[in-house]
XYZ file of C-alpha atoms in Angstrom:
254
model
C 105.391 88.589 115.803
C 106.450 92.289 116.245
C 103.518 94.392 118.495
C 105.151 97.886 117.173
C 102.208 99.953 115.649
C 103.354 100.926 112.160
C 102.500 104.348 113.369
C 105.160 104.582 115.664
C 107.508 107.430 116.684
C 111.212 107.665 115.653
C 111.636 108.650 119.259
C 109.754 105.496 120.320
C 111.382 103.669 117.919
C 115.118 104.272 118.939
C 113.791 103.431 122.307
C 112.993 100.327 121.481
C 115.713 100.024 119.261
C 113.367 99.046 116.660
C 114.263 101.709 113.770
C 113.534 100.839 110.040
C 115.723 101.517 107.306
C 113.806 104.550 106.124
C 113.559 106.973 109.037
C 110.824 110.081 108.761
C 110.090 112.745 110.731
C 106.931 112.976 112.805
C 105.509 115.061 115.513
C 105.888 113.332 118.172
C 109.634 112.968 117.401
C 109.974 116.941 116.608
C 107.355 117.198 119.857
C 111.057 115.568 121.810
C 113.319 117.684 120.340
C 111.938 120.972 121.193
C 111.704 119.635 124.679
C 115.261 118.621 125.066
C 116.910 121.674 123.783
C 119.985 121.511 125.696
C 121.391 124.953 127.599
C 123.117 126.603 124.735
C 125.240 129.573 123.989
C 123.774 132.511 122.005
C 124.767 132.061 117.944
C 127.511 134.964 117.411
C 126.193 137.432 114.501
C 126.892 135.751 111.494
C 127.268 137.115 108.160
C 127.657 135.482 104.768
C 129.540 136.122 101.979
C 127.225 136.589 98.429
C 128.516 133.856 96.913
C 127.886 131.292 99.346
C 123.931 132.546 100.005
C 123.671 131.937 96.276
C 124.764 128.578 96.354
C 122.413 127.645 99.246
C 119.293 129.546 97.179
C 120.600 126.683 94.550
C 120.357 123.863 97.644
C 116.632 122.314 96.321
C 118.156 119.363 94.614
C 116.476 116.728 92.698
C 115.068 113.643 93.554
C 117.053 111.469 90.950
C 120.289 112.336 92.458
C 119.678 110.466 95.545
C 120.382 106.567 95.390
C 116.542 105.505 96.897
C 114.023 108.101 96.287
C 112.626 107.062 99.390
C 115.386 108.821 101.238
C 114.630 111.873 99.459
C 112.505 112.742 102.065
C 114.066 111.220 105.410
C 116.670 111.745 107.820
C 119.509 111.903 105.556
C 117.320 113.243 102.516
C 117.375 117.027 100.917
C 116.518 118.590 104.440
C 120.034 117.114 105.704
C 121.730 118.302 102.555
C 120.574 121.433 102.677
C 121.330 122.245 106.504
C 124.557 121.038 106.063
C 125.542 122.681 103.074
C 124.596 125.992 105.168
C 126.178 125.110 107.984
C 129.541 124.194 105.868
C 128.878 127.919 104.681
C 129.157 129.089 108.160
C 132.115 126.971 109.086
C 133.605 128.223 106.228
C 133.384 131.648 107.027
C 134.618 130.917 110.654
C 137.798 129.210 108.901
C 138.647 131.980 107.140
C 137.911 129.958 103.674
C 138.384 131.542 100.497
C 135.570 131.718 97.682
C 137.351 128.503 95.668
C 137.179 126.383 99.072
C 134.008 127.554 100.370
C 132.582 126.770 97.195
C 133.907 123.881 96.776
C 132.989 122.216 100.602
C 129.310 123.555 99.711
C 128.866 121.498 97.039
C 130.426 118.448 98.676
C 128.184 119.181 101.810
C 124.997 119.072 99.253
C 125.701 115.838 97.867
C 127.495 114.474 100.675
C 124.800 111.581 102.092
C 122.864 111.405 98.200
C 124.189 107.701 97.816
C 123.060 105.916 101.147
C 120.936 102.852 100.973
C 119.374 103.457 104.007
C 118.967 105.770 107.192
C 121.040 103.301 109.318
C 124.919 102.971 109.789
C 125.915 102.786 106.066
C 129.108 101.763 106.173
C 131.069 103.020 102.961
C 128.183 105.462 101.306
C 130.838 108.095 101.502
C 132.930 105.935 98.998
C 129.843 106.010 97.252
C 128.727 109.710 97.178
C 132.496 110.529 96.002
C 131.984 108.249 92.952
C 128.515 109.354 91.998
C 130.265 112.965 92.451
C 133.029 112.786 90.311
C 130.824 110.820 87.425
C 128.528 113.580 87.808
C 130.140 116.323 88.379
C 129.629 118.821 85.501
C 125.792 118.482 86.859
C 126.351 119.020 89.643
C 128.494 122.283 89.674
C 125.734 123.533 86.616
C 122.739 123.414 88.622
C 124.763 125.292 90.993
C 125.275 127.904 87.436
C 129.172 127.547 87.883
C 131.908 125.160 85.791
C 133.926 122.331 87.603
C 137.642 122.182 87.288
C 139.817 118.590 87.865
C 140.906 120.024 91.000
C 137.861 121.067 92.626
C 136.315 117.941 91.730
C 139.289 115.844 93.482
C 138.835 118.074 96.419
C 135.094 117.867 96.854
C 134.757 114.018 96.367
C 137.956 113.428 98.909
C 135.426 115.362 101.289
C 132.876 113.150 100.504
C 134.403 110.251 100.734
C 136.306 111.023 104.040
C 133.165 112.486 105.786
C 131.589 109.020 107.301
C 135.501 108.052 108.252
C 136.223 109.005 111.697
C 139.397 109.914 112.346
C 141.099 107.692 114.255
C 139.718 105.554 111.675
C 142.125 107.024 108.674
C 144.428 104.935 106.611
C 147.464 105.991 105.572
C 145.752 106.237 102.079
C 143.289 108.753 104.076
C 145.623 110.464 105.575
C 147.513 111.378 102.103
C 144.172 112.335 100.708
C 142.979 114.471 103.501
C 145.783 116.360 103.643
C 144.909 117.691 99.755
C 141.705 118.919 101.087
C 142.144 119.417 104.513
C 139.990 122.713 105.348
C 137.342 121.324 103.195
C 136.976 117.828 104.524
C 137.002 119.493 108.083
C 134.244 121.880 108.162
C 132.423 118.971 106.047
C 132.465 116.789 108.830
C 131.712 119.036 111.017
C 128.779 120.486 109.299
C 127.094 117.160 109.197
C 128.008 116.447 112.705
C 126.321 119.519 113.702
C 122.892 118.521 112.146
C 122.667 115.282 114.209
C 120.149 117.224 116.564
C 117.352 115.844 114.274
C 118.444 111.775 115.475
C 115.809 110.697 118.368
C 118.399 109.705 120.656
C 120.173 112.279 123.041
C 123.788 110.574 123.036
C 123.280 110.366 118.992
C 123.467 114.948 119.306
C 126.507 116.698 118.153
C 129.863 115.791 120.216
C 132.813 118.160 119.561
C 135.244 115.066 120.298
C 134.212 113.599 116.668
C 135.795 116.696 114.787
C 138.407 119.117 114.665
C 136.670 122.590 114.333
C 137.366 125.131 116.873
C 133.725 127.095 116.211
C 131.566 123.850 117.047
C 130.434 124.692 120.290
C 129.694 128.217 119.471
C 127.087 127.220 116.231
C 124.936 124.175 118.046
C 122.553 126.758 118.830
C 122.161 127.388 115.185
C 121.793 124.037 114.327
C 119.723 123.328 116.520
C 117.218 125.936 115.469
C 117.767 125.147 111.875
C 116.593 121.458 112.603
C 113.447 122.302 114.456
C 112.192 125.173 112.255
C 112.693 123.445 109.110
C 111.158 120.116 110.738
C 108.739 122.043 112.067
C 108.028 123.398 108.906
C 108.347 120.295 107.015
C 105.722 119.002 108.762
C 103.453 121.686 108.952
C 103.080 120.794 104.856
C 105.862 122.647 103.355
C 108.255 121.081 100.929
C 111.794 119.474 102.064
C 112.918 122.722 100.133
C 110.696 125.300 101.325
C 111.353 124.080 104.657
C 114.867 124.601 104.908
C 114.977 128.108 102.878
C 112.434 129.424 105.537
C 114.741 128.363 108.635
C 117.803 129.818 106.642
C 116.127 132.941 105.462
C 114.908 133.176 109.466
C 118.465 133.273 110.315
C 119.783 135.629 107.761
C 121.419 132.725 105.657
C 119.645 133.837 102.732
């Protein structure tokens, strides 16, 4: 008979190696993160294009889109989507992305983790995500007030369904299809890579080896921050939503 006390930390938890499928935040957890913030480099002045703040004003998605409503609210739930979403918008300024393909990796960033089953290794709910994406996609691109095209909606759900494949993973099927949304994909994976600081295991943080962006070292500062002041928030009683626009809006992403 297990002797964990269902009040348990996530940080105790991983310890024990005793997480459940449905991972929340808690204090204690967001108590560890603030006291492991690693030595970091200052976040270069960033600035966003109108567009892209517009689209993350947008980022308060609902509930039904998400496979389990019980994920809404955890680990990978709207919180997730809508830090990685801004941090795709950052990457994609860094990359030199035009509107089309900044757009377009926003989007997929949003929706990117909306058809897991759980907050555990998930094997193929990228697959997933891209299929729920493409069947959904004129609402998806309307509550974001714009129009899909058959491109953009190939491009975005490759993204998706490429982002929980690691690279030395690819197929040669993979391959072919990354290399039609290339950019995209990229700063995708990145993105969410970025946002692992809110995982209550140090070697589970952000490692540059798993992706291929040149400006990942210089925005784990920023992500870092955008995880504990929206957690923070989050659990000071504000929504998932109102969480993550008061982080963004603290660092001029909004």
């Amino acid at each position: 008979m297990s002797t964990t006390p269902l009040t348990a930390s996530l940080i105790d938890l991983a310890a024990r190696g005793q997480l459940p499928l449905h991972q929340h935040m808690d204090h204690a957890t967001i108590a560890w993160i603030s006291n492991n913030r690693p030595d970091l480099p200052p976040t270069p002045a960033l600035a966003l294009r109108a567009q892209s703040k517009d689209l993350l004003a947008h980022g308060g998605l609902p509930t039904r889109w998400w496979a389990d409503p019980r994920l809404y609210t955890s680990l990978h739930g709207v919180r997730h989507a809508m830090r990685t979403a801004a941090l795709t918008a950052v990457l994609a300024e860094a990359n030199g992305l035009d509107d089309g393909d900044a757009t377009t990796a926003i989007l997929a960033a949003a929706v990117h983790d909306c058809q897991r089953r759980h907050d555990q290794d998930d094997r193929g709910h990228g697959a997933r995500a891209a299929i729920w994406l493409a069947a959904n996609a004129d609402t998806v691109w309307g509550h974001f007030g714009l129009t899909a095209s058959p491109r953009r909606i190939v491009q975005a759900a490759t993204a998706v369904r490429l982002h929980d494949v690691p690279y030395e993973a690819f197929t040669t099927d993979d391959r072919s299809d990354h290399a039609r949304a290339e950019r995209i994909t990229d700063v995708i994976k990145a993105a969410d890579a970025l946002d692992r600081y809110r995982l209550p295991k140090l070697k589970w943080w952000p490692d540059a080896r798993y992706v291929r962006e040149p400006a990942f070292d210089r925005l784990r500062a920023l992500a870092f921050d955008l995880v504990l002041v929206s957690e923070q928030a989050y659990l000071a009683g504000a929504s998932g939503t109102a969480a993550v626009r008061y982080a963004l809006a603290e660092k001029g992403l909004l």
